[in-house]
XYZ file of N, CA and C in Angstrom:
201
model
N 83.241 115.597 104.281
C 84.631 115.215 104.165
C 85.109 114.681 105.505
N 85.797 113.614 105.306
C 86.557 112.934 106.811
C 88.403 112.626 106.438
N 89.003 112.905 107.377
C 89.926 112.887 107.739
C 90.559 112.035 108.812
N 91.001 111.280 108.485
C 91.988 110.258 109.641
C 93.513 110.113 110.002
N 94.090 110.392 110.504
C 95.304 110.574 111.025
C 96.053 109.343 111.727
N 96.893 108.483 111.062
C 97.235 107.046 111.862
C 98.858 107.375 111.453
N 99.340 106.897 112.868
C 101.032 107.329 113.047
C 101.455 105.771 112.527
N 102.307 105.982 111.751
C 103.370 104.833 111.833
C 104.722 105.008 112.500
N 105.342 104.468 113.222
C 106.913 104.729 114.200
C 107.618 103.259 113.339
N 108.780 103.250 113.744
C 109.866 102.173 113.355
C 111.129 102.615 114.615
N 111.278 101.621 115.073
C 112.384 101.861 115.951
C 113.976 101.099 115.259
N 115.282 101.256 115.537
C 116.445 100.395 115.357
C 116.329 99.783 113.729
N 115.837 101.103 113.042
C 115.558 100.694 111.491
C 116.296 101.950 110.868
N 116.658 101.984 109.513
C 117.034 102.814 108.946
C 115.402 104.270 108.748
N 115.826 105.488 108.140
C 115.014 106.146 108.034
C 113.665 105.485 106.819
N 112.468 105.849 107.474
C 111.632 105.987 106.235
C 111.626 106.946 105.371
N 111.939 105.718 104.285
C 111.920 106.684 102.654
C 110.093 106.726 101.870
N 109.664 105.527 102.297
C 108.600 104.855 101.548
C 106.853 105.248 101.989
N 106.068 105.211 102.283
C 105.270 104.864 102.539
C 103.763 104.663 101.446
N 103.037 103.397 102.080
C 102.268 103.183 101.201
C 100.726 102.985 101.386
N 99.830 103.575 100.975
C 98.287 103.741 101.212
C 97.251 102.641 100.429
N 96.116 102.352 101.198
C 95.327 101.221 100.302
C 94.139 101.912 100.930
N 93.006 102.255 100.203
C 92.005 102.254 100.501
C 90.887 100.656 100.105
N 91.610 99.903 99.877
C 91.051 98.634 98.768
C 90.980 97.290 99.795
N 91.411 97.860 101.031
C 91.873 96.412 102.174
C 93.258 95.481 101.725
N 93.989 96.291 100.792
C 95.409 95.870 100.736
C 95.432 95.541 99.437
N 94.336 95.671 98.425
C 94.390 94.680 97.339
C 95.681 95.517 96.307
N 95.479 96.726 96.261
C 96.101 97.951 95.292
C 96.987 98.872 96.208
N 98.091 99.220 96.387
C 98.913 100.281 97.106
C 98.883 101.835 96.477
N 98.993 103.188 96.759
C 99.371 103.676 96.714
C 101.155 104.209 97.370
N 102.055 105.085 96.607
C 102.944 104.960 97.148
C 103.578 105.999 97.135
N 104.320 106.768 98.199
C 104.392 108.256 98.448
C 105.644 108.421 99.200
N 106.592 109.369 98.980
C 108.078 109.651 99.817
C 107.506 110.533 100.917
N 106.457 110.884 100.827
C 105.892 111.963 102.014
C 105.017 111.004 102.866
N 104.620 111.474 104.115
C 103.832 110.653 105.293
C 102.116 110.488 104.800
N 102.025 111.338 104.023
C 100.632 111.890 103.417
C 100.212 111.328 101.972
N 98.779 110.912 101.938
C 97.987 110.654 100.518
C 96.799 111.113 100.528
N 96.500 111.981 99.379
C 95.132 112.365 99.358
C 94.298 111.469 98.215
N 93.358 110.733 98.539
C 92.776 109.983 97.541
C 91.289 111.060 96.870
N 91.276 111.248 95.852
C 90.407 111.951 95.410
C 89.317 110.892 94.638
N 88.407 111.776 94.233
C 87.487 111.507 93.522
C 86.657 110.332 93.927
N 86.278 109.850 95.314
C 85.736 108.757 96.037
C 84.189 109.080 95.983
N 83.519 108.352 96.260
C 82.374 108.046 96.249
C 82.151 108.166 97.825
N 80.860 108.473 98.087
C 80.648 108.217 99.686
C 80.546 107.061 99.941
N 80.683 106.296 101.120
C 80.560 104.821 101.259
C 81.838 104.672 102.758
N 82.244 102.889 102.918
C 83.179 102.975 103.956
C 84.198 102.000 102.578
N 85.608 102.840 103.060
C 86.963 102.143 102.949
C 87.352 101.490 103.897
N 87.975 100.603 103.698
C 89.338 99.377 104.056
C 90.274 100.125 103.835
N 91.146 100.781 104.767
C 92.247 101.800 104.513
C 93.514 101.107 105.489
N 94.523 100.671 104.218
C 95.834 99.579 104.942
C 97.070 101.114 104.836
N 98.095 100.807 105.626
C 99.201 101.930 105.328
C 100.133 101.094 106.237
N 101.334 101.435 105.695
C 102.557 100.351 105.697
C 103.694 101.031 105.264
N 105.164 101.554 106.094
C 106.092 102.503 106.317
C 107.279 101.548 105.635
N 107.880 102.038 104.813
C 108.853 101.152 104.152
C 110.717 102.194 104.421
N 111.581 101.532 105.246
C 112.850 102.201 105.822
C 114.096 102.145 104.820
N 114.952 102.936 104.570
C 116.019 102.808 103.715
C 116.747 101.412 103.628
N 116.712 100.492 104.870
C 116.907 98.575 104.926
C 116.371 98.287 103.851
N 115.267 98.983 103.604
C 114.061 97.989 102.971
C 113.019 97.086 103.692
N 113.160 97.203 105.084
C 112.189 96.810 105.606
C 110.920 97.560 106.254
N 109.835 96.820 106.182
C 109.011 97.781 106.092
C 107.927 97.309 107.573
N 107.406 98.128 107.800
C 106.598 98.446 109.055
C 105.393 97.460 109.031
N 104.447 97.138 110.309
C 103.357 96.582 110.280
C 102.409 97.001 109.115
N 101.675 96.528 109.249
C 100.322 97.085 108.479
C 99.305 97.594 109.394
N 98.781 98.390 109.466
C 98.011 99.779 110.173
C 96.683 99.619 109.234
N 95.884 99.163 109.822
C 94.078 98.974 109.674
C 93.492 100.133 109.891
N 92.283 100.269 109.297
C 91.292 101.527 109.861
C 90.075 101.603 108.902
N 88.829 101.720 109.334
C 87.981 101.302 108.749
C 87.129 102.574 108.475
């Protein structure tokens, strides 16, 4: 089992309500009111893991890579 930990920040933005997980390299989102996603039932192998912070504006954060 592996575990990765990647911060998203937003400065001069409303609060984050949103956030959203891809293990797919962006193709499919997951989408969560908490900072956290647990993806189950994976296969061993390497993910393309995108995550992207979405603020009460509605605007939403970079996109955050990790391989």
């Amino acid at each position: 089992t592996y575990f990765d930990t990647i911060g998203i920040a937003t400065t001069d933005y409303g609060n984050i309500v949103k956030y959203y997980f891809s293990i797919d390299d962006g193709k499919t989102y997951k989408d969560s009111t908490t900072n956290s996603y647990t993806f189950s039932g994976l296969s061993a192998g390497v993910y393309n893991m995108r995550f992207y912070a979405e603020d009460s504006n509605g605007k939403r954060s970079d996109i955050v890579s990790e391989s």
